[in-house]
Amino acid sequence: VTVDESVDELGRNYTSPRQERFLYHTLDSPADYINLVFEHLVGAIKDTANIYIDLLPMISGCFGSVAGCHLCVALTAMDAGPRLIPSVCLEKCTPGVFANCVTLMAVSINRMINFFLIDLTE
């Protein structure tokens, strides 16, 4: 695979529109260099924003499960919630918090590694 070609999951060669725009630029004037730099910056910001947008459901799941545990403990401490002691409340919600937050962390690391590896290969 050369610098200007990539291979998709079916083995077909393709060049992304963003990649084409950067590879086949004619830089005749200083304004062309400035435009190229701004296109790179905007592309990087868009890629980063898309990664965070993809992670929003997992972020809300992790924070929601943590908030649920705190609410359960707070309600049992005030005798306003279910008749549980805080340790039982934490026993019931800790696996959910652990699963949601570890999944968020693992997917975040995966996306970060993929983002940097894709940038290095292009």
Short mmCIF file of N, CA, C and O in Angstrom, two decimals:
data_model
loop_
_atom_site.label_atom_id
_atom_site.label_comp_id
_atom_site.label_asym_id
_atom_site.label_seq_id
_atom_site.Cartn_x
_atom_site.Cartn_y
_atom_site.Cartn_z
N VAL A 1 0.86 -1.18 0.00
CA VAL A 1 0.00 0.00 0.00
C VAL A 1 0.90 1.23 0.00
O VAL A 1 1.78 1.36 0.83
N THR A 2 0.66 2.09 -0.94
CA THR A 2 1.46 3.30 -1.02
C THR A 2 0.86 4.38 -0.15
O THR A 2 -0.20 4.19 0.43
N VAL A 3 1.51 5.53 -0.11
CA VAL A 3 1.04 6.61 0.74
C VAL A 3 -0.32 7.12 0.28
O VAL A 3 -1.16 7.48 1.07
N ASP A 4 -0.57 7.12 -1.04
CA ASP A 4 -1.81 7.70 -1.53
C ASP A 4 -2.93 6.69 -1.69
O ASP A 4 -3.97 7.00 -2.21
N GLU A 5 -2.73 5.46 -1.24
CA GLU A 5 -3.77 4.46 -1.33
C GLU A 5 -4.01 3.83 0.03
O GLU A 5 -3.11 3.72 0.84
N SER A 6 -5.22 3.42 0.27
CA SER A 6 -5.57 2.67 1.47
C SER A 6 -6.38 1.48 1.03
O SER A 6 -6.89 1.42 -0.08
N VAL A 7 -6.50 0.50 1.91
CA VAL A 7 -7.26 -0.70 1.60
C VAL A 7 -8.40 -0.81 2.58
O VAL A 7 -8.19 -0.73 3.79
N ASP A 8 -9.63 -0.98 2.06
CA ASP A 8 -10.77 -1.12 2.96
C ASP A 8 -10.88 -2.57 3.42
O ASP A 8 -10.03 -3.40 3.12
N GLU A 9 -11.93 -2.87 4.20
CA GLU A 9 -12.07 -4.20 4.78
C GLU A 9 -12.28 -5.29 3.74
O GLU A 9 -12.08 -6.47 4.01
N LEU A 10 -12.67 -4.93 2.52
CA LEU A 10 -12.87 -5.92 1.46
C LEU A 10 -11.64 -6.06 0.57
O LEU A 10 -11.65 -6.80 -0.40
N GLY A 11 -10.58 -5.34 0.89
CA GLY A 11 -9.34 -5.45 0.12
C GLY A 11 -9.29 -4.50 -1.07
O GLY A 11 -8.38 -4.59 -1.88
N ARG A 12 -10.26 -3.59 -1.21
CA ARG A 12 -10.26 -2.65 -2.32
C ARG A 12 -9.44 -1.43 -1.96
O ARG A 12 -9.45 -0.96 -0.84
N ASN A 13 -8.71 -0.91 -2.93
CA ASN A 13 -7.93 0.31 -2.71
C ASN A 13 -8.85 1.51 -2.83
O ASN A 13 -9.74 1.54 -3.67
N TYR A 14 -8.65 2.47 -1.98
CA TYR A 14 -9.43 3.70 -2.05
C TYR A 14 -8.61 4.83 -1.46
O TYR A 14 -7.64 4.61 -0.74
N THR A 15 -8.98 6.03 -1.77
CA THR A 15 -8.37 7.22 -1.19
C THR A 15 -9.50 8.06 -0.63
O THR A 15 -10.46 8.35 -1.33
N SER A 16 -9.40 8.43 0.63
CA SER A 16 -10.45 9.22 1.25
C SER A 16 -10.46 10.63 0.66
O SER A 16 -9.43 11.12 0.21
N PRO A 17 -11.62 11.28 0.67
CA PRO A 17 -11.69 12.65 0.14
C PRO A 17 -10.75 13.61 0.84
O PRO A 17 -10.11 14.43 0.22
N ARG A 18 -10.63 13.47 2.14
CA ARG A 18 -9.72 14.34 2.89
C ARG A 18 -8.28 14.08 2.49
O ARG A 18 -7.49 14.99 2.30
N GLN A 19 -7.95 12.81 2.30
CA GLN A 19 -6.60 12.43 1.92
C GLN A 19 -6.30 12.94 0.50
O GLN A 19 -5.22 13.46 0.25
N GLU A 20 -7.25 12.83 -0.41
CA GLU A 20 -7.05 13.34 -1.77
C GLU A 20 -6.79 14.83 -1.76
O GLU A 20 -5.93 15.33 -2.48
N ARG A 21 -7.54 15.53 -0.95
CA ARG A 21 -7.41 16.98 -0.89
C ARG A 21 -6.00 17.37 -0.44
O ARG A 21 -5.44 18.34 -0.93
N PHE A 22 -5.41 16.59 0.48
CA PHE A 22 -4.09 16.94 0.97
C PHE A 22 -2.98 16.44 0.06
O PHE A 22 -1.95 17.07 -0.06
N LEU A 23 -3.18 15.32 -0.60
CA LEU A 23 -2.12 14.76 -1.43
C LEU A 23 -1.96 15.46 -2.77
O LEU A 23 -0.86 15.54 -3.30
N TYR A 24 -3.03 15.96 -3.31
CA TYR A 24 -2.98 16.51 -4.65
C TYR A 24 -3.14 18.02 -4.67
O TYR A 24 -3.65 18.59 -5.61
N HIS A 25 -2.70 18.67 -3.61
CA HIS A 25 -2.76 20.12 -3.53
C HIS A 25 -1.63 20.71 -4.38
O HIS A 25 -0.51 20.21 -4.37
N THR A 26 -1.93 21.76 -5.09
CA THR A 26 -0.87 22.52 -5.75
C THR A 26 -0.64 23.76 -4.91
O THR A 26 -1.56 24.54 -4.64
N LEU A 27 0.56 23.90 -4.44
CA LEU A 27 0.90 25.00 -3.54
C LEU A 27 1.68 26.05 -4.32
O LEU A 27 2.89 26.03 -4.39
N ASP A 28 0.93 26.96 -4.91
CA ASP A 28 1.54 27.97 -5.77
C ASP A 28 1.78 29.29 -5.05
O ASP A 28 2.63 30.07 -5.47
N SER A 29 1.04 29.54 -3.99
CA SER A 29 1.17 30.83 -3.32
C SER A 29 1.13 30.61 -1.81
O SER A 29 0.75 29.55 -1.33
N PRO A 30 1.52 31.64 -1.05
CA PRO A 30 1.45 31.52 0.41
C PRO A 30 0.03 31.25 0.92
O PRO A 30 -0.16 30.57 1.92
N ALA A 31 -0.97 31.77 0.23
CA ALA A 31 -2.35 31.53 0.64
C ALA A 31 -2.70 30.05 0.55
O ALA A 31 -3.48 29.54 1.37
N ASP A 32 -2.12 29.34 -0.42
CA ASP A 32 -2.36 27.90 -0.52
C ASP A 32 -1.80 27.16 0.69
O ASP A 32 -2.41 26.21 1.18
N TYR A 33 -0.63 27.58 1.17
CA TYR A 33 -0.05 26.97 2.36
C TYR A 33 -0.92 27.23 3.58
O TYR A 33 -1.16 26.34 4.40
N ILE A 34 -1.41 28.45 3.71
CA ILE A 34 -2.28 28.80 4.84
C ILE A 34 -3.57 28.00 4.79
O ILE A 34 -4.03 27.47 5.80
N ASN A 35 -4.16 27.88 3.60
CA ASN A 35 -5.38 27.08 3.46
C ASN A 35 -5.15 25.62 3.81
O ASN A 35 -5.99 24.98 4.44
N LEU A 36 -4.00 25.09 3.42
CA LEU A 36 -3.68 23.70 3.73
C LEU A 36 -3.55 23.48 5.23
O LEU A 36 -4.07 22.51 5.78
N VAL A 37 -2.89 24.42 5.91
CA VAL A 37 -2.74 24.32 7.37
C VAL A 37 -4.11 24.39 8.04
O VAL A 37 -4.41 23.58 8.94
N PHE A 38 -4.96 25.32 7.62
CA PHE A 38 -6.29 25.43 8.21
C PHE A 38 -7.14 24.19 7.94
O PHE A 38 -7.90 23.76 8.79
N GLU A 39 -7.01 23.61 6.75
CA GLU A 39 -7.75 22.38 6.45
C GLU A 39 -7.30 21.24 7.36
O GLU A 39 -8.12 20.45 7.83
N HIS A 40 -6.00 21.17 7.62
CA HIS A 40 -5.50 20.15 8.55
C HIS A 40 -6.05 20.37 9.95
O HIS A 40 -6.47 19.41 10.61
N LEU A 41 -6.03 21.60 10.41
CA LEU A 41 -6.53 21.91 11.75
C LEU A 41 -8.02 21.61 11.87
O LEU A 41 -8.46 20.98 12.85
N VAL A 42 -8.80 22.03 10.90
CA VAL A 42 -10.24 21.78 10.94
C VAL A 42 -10.52 20.29 10.88
O VAL A 42 -11.38 19.77 11.60
N GLY A 43 -9.78 19.56 10.05
CA GLY A 43 -9.96 18.10 9.96
C GLY A 43 -9.63 17.42 11.28
O GLY A 43 -10.35 16.51 11.70
N ALA A 44 -8.56 17.85 11.94
CA ALA A 44 -8.20 17.26 13.23
C ALA A 44 -9.26 17.56 14.29
O ALA A 44 -9.61 16.69 15.10
N ILE A 45 -9.79 18.78 14.29
CA ILE A 45 -10.83 19.14 15.26
C ILE A 45 -12.09 18.33 15.00
O ILE A 45 -12.73 17.83 15.94
N LYS A 46 -12.47 18.18 13.72
CA LYS A 46 -13.65 17.38 13.40
C LYS A 46 -13.48 15.93 13.82
O LYS A 46 -14.39 15.32 14.38
N ASP A 47 -12.30 15.36 13.57
CA ASP A 47 -12.05 13.96 13.96
C ASP A 47 -12.14 13.79 15.47
O ASP A 47 -12.74 12.83 15.97
N THR A 48 -11.55 14.73 16.20
CA THR A 48 -11.59 14.66 17.66
C THR A 48 -13.02 14.80 18.18
O THR A 48 -13.45 14.05 19.06
N ALA A 49 -13.77 15.74 17.62
CA ALA A 49 -15.17 15.93 18.03
C ALA A 49 -15.99 14.68 17.74
O ALA A 49 -16.83 14.28 18.56
N ASN A 50 -15.78 14.06 16.60
CA ASN A 50 -16.52 12.84 16.26
C ASN A 50 -16.22 11.71 17.23
O ASN A 50 -17.11 10.93 17.58
N ILE A 51 -14.98 11.60 17.68
CA ILE A 51 -14.64 10.56 18.65
C ILE A 51 -15.38 10.81 19.96
O ILE A 51 -15.95 9.89 20.55
N TYR A 52 -15.40 12.06 20.43
CA TYR A 52 -16.12 12.36 21.67
C TYR A 52 -17.62 12.15 21.52
O TYR A 52 -18.28 11.69 22.44
N ILE A 53 -18.16 12.50 20.37
CA ILE A 53 -19.59 12.29 20.15
C ILE A 53 -19.92 10.81 20.18
O ILE A 53 -20.95 10.40 20.73
N ASP A 54 -19.04 9.97 19.61
CA ASP A 54 -19.27 8.53 19.65
C ASP A 54 -19.21 7.98 21.07
O ASP A 54 -19.83 6.96 21.38
N LEU A 55 -18.46 8.65 21.95
CA LEU A 55 -18.31 8.16 23.33
C LEU A 55 -19.41 8.67 24.27
O LEU A 55 -19.50 8.20 25.41
N LEU A 56 -20.23 9.61 23.84
CA LEU A 56 -21.24 10.19 24.73
C LEU A 56 -22.17 9.17 25.38
O LEU A 56 -22.43 9.28 26.59
N PRO A 57 -22.68 8.17 24.67
CA PRO A 57 -23.54 7.19 25.36
C PRO A 57 -22.82 6.44 26.48
O PRO A 57 -23.39 6.20 27.55
N MET A 58 -21.55 6.11 26.26
CA MET A 58 -20.81 5.40 27.30
C MET A 58 -20.46 6.32 28.47
O MET A 58 -20.46 5.90 29.62
N ILE A 59 -20.17 7.59 28.17
CA ILE A 59 -19.89 8.56 29.23
C ILE A 59 -21.13 8.74 30.11
O ILE A 59 -21.04 8.71 31.35
N SER A 60 -22.28 8.89 29.48
CA SER A 60 -23.51 9.06 30.27
C SER A 60 -23.84 7.80 31.06
O SER A 60 -24.34 7.87 32.18
N GLY A 61 -23.55 6.62 30.51
CA GLY A 61 -23.78 5.36 31.25
C GLY A 61 -22.90 5.27 32.48
O GLY A 61 -23.36 4.86 33.56
N CYS A 62 -21.65 5.64 32.34
CA CYS A 62 -20.73 5.59 33.49
C CYS A 62 -21.14 6.60 34.56
O CYS A 62 -21.27 6.25 35.73
N PHE A 63 -21.38 7.84 34.15
CA PHE A 63 -21.77 8.85 35.13
C PHE A 63 -23.13 8.56 35.73
O PHE A 63 -23.36 8.80 36.92
N GLY A 64 -24.04 8.02 34.95
CA GLY A 64 -25.36 7.67 35.47
C GLY A 64 -25.30 6.58 36.51
O GLY A 64 -26.00 6.63 37.53
N SER A 65 -24.46 5.57 36.26
CA SER A 65 -24.35 4.49 37.25
C SER A 65 -23.68 4.97 38.53
O SER A 65 -24.07 4.55 39.63
N VAL A 66 -22.69 5.86 38.40
CA VAL A 66 -22.05 6.42 39.61
C VAL A 66 -23.06 7.27 40.38
O VAL A 66 -23.15 7.16 41.61
N ALA A 67 -23.84 8.07 39.67
CA ALA A 67 -24.85 8.90 40.34
C ALA A 67 -25.91 8.03 41.00
O ALA A 67 -26.39 8.34 42.10
N GLY A 68 -26.28 6.93 40.36
CA GLY A 68 -27.24 6.01 40.96
C GLY A 68 -26.74 5.42 42.26
O GLY A 68 -27.50 5.28 43.22
N CYS A 69 -25.48 5.05 42.30
CA CYS A 69 -24.91 4.52 43.55
C CYS A 69 -24.93 5.58 44.65
O CYS A 69 -25.27 5.30 45.80
N HIS A 70 -24.53 6.80 44.29
CA HIS A 70 -24.53 7.86 45.30
C HIS A 70 -25.94 8.14 45.79
O HIS A 70 -26.16 8.35 46.99
N LEU A 71 -26.91 8.11 44.90
CA LEU A 71 -28.30 8.35 45.28
C LEU A 71 -28.79 7.25 46.21
O LEU A 71 -29.46 7.51 47.22
N CYS A 72 -28.46 6.01 45.90
CA CYS A 72 -28.88 4.89 46.74
C CYS A 72 -28.30 5.01 48.15
O CYS A 72 -29.02 4.86 49.13
N VAL A 73 -27.02 5.32 48.23
CA VAL A 73 -26.37 5.46 49.54
C VAL A 73 -26.96 6.66 50.29
O VAL A 73 -27.23 6.58 51.50
N ALA A 74 -27.19 7.77 49.58
CA ALA A 74 -27.74 8.95 50.24
C ALA A 74 -29.15 8.70 50.75
O ALA A 74 -29.50 9.10 51.88
N LEU A 75 -29.97 8.02 49.97
CA LEU A 75 -31.34 7.74 50.40
C LEU A 75 -31.38 6.77 51.58
O LEU A 75 -32.21 6.91 52.48
N THR A 76 -30.49 5.78 51.59
CA THR A 76 -30.46 4.86 52.73
C THR A 76 -29.94 5.55 53.97
O THR A 76 -30.36 5.25 55.08
N ALA A 77 -29.03 6.51 53.80
CA ALA A 77 -28.51 7.24 54.95
C ALA A 77 -29.58 8.14 55.56
O ALA A 77 -29.60 8.37 56.78
N MET A 78 -30.49 8.65 54.74
CA MET A 78 -31.56 9.53 55.23
C MET A 78 -32.81 8.73 55.60
O MET A 78 -33.82 9.31 55.96
N ASP A 79 -32.78 7.44 55.48
CA ASP A 79 -33.93 6.58 55.71
C ASP A 79 -35.10 6.95 54.80
O ASP A 79 -36.27 6.83 55.17
N ALA A 80 -34.80 7.42 53.60
CA ALA A 80 -35.85 7.81 52.67
C ALA A 80 -35.99 6.79 51.54
O ALA A 80 -36.96 6.81 50.82
N GLY A 81 -35.02 5.94 51.41
CA GLY A 81 -35.04 5.00 50.29
C GLY A 81 -35.39 3.60 50.76
O GLY A 81 -36.03 3.40 51.79
N PRO A 82 -34.99 2.64 49.97
CA PRO A 82 -35.26 1.26 50.35
C PRO A 82 -34.56 0.92 51.67
O PRO A 82 -33.57 1.53 52.02
N ARG A 83 -35.10 -0.04 52.36
CA ARG A 83 -34.55 -0.40 53.67
C ARG A 83 -33.30 -1.26 53.48
O ARG A 83 -33.29 -2.47 53.64
N LEU A 84 -32.24 -0.58 53.10
CA LEU A 84 -30.95 -1.23 52.90
C LEU A 84 -29.90 -0.53 53.75
O LEU A 84 -30.05 0.64 54.09
N ILE A 85 -28.85 -1.22 54.04
CA ILE A 85 -27.71 -0.55 54.64
C ILE A 85 -26.78 -0.15 53.51
O ILE A 85 -26.81 -0.76 52.43
N PRO A 86 -25.97 0.87 53.68
CA PRO A 86 -25.14 1.35 52.58
C PRO A 86 -24.26 0.27 51.95
O PRO A 86 -24.05 0.27 50.74
N SER A 87 -23.77 -0.66 52.74
CA SER A 87 -22.90 -1.69 52.15
C SER A 87 -23.67 -2.59 51.18
O SER A 87 -23.15 -2.99 50.14
N VAL A 88 -24.93 -2.90 51.49
CA VAL A 88 -25.75 -3.70 50.58
C VAL A 88 -26.05 -2.90 49.32
O VAL A 88 -26.03 -3.43 48.21
N CYS A 89 -26.32 -1.62 49.51
CA CYS A 89 -26.59 -0.76 48.36
C CYS A 89 -25.37 -0.72 47.43
O CYS A 89 -25.51 -0.84 46.21
N LEU A 90 -24.20 -0.58 48.01
CA LEU A 90 -22.99 -0.55 47.19
C LEU A 90 -22.71 -1.91 46.55
O LEU A 90 -22.19 -1.97 45.44
N GLU A 91 -23.03 -2.99 47.24
CA GLU A 91 -22.86 -4.32 46.67
C GLU A 91 -23.69 -4.48 45.41
O GLU A 91 -23.26 -5.11 44.45
N LYS A 92 -24.88 -3.92 45.43
CA LYS A 92 -25.78 -4.09 44.29
C LYS A 92 -25.39 -3.22 43.10
O LYS A 92 -25.64 -3.59 41.96
N CYS A 93 -24.82 -2.05 43.33
CA CYS A 93 -24.56 -1.17 42.19
C CYS A 93 -23.10 -1.15 41.74
O CYS A 93 -22.82 -0.69 40.63
N THR A 94 -22.18 -1.65 42.53
CA THR A 94 -20.77 -1.61 42.15
C THR A 94 -20.47 -2.37 40.86
O THR A 94 -19.70 -1.86 40.03
N PRO A 95 -21.01 -3.55 40.62
CA PRO A 95 -20.70 -4.23 39.35
C PRO A 95 -21.13 -3.42 38.13
O PRO A 95 -20.43 -3.40 37.12
N GLY A 96 -22.25 -2.75 38.21
CA GLY A 96 -22.71 -1.92 37.08
C GLY A 96 -21.80 -0.73 36.84
O GLY A 96 -21.48 -0.40 35.70
N VAL A 97 -21.38 -0.08 37.93
CA VAL A 97 -20.46 1.05 37.80
C VAL A 97 -19.14 0.57 37.21
O VAL A 97 -18.60 1.18 36.27
N PHE A 98 -18.63 -0.53 37.73
CA PHE A 98 -17.35 -1.05 37.24
C PHE A 98 -17.46 -1.40 35.76
O PHE A 98 -16.60 -1.01 34.95
N ALA A 99 -18.51 -2.10 35.37
CA ALA A 99 -18.66 -2.51 33.98
C ALA A 99 -18.80 -1.30 33.05
O ALA A 99 -18.13 -1.23 32.01
N ASN A 100 -19.65 -0.35 33.41
CA ASN A 100 -19.85 0.83 32.55
C ASN A 100 -18.59 1.67 32.42
O ASN A 100 -18.23 2.10 31.32
N CYS A 101 -17.90 1.91 33.51
CA CYS A 101 -16.74 2.79 33.46
C CYS A 101 -15.52 2.11 32.85
O CYS A 101 -14.75 2.75 32.13
N VAL A 102 -15.34 0.82 33.07
CA VAL A 102 -14.23 0.11 32.44
C VAL A 102 -14.47 0.00 30.93
O VAL A 102 -13.55 0.14 30.14
N THR A 103 -15.72 -0.20 30.52
CA THR A 103 -16.04 -0.22 29.09
C THR A 103 -15.73 1.12 28.47
O THR A 103 -15.14 1.19 27.37
N LEU A 104 -16.11 2.20 29.13
CA LEU A 104 -15.81 3.54 28.63
C LEU A 104 -14.31 3.73 28.47
O LEU A 104 -13.84 4.23 27.44
N MET A 105 -13.55 3.34 29.47
CA MET A 105 -12.10 3.50 29.42
C MET A 105 -11.49 2.66 28.30
O MET A 105 -10.63 3.13 27.54
N ALA A 106 -11.93 1.42 28.15
CA ALA A 106 -11.38 0.54 27.12
C ALA A 106 -11.69 1.05 25.72
O ALA A 106 -10.82 1.06 24.84
N VAL A 107 -12.92 1.48 25.50
CA VAL A 107 -13.29 1.99 24.17
C VAL A 107 -12.54 3.29 23.89
O VAL A 107 -12.11 3.53 22.76
N SER A 108 -12.36 4.13 24.89
CA SER A 108 -11.61 5.38 24.70
C SER A 108 -10.17 5.09 24.30
O SER A 108 -9.64 5.71 23.36
N ILE A 109 -9.54 4.16 24.98
CA ILE A 109 -8.16 3.79 24.63
C ILE A 109 -8.11 3.20 23.23
O ILE A 109 -7.21 3.53 22.45
N ASN A 110 -9.08 2.36 22.90
CA ASN A 110 -9.13 1.76 21.56
C ASN A 110 -9.25 2.83 20.49
O ASN A 110 -8.55 2.80 19.48
N ARG A 111 -10.17 3.78 20.69
CA ARG A 111 -10.35 4.85 19.69
C ARG A 111 -9.11 5.71 19.58
O ARG A 111 -8.73 6.14 18.49
N MET A 112 -8.45 5.99 20.70
CA MET A 112 -7.26 6.82 20.67
C MET A 112 -6.13 6.11 19.90
O MET A 112 -5.48 6.71 19.05
N ILE A 113 -5.94 4.84 20.19
CA ILE A 113 -4.89 4.08 19.49
C ILE A 113 -5.21 3.99 18.00
O ILE A 113 -4.33 4.21 17.16
N ASN A 114 -6.46 3.69 17.66
CA ASN A 114 -6.83 3.62 16.24
C ASN A 114 -6.64 4.96 15.55
O ASN A 114 -6.18 5.02 14.41
N PHE A 115 -6.99 6.04 16.22
CA PHE A 115 -6.85 7.37 15.64
C PHE A 115 -5.39 7.67 15.33
O PHE A 115 -5.05 8.13 14.24
N PHE A 116 -4.48 7.36 16.27
CA PHE A 116 -3.07 7.63 16.03
C PHE A 116 -2.46 6.68 15.02
O PHE A 116 -1.63 7.07 14.21
N LEU A 117 -2.86 5.41 15.03
CA LEU A 117 -2.33 4.46 14.05
C LEU A 117 -2.78 4.79 12.65
O LEU A 117 -2.02 4.67 11.70
N ILE A 118 -4.04 5.20 12.50
CA ILE A 118 -4.53 5.58 11.18
C ILE A 118 -3.79 6.81 10.68
O ILE A 118 -3.41 6.89 9.51
N ASP A 119 -3.55 7.77 11.56
CA ASP A 119 -2.80 8.97 11.15
C ASP A 119 -1.37 8.63 10.77
O ASP A 119 -0.81 9.25 9.88
N LEU A 120 -0.77 7.64 11.44
CA LEU A 120 0.60 7.29 11.12
C LEU A 120 0.70 6.54 9.79
O LEU A 120 1.70 6.66 9.09
N THR A 121 -0.32 5.78 9.44
CA THR A 121 -0.25 5.01 8.20
C THR A 121 -0.64 5.83 6.99
O THR A 121 -0.34 5.45 5.87
N GLU A 122 -1.33 6.95 7.17
CA GLU A 122 -1.75 7.75 6.01
C GLU A 122 -0.69 8.69 5.59
O GLU A 122 0.06 9.30 6.10
#
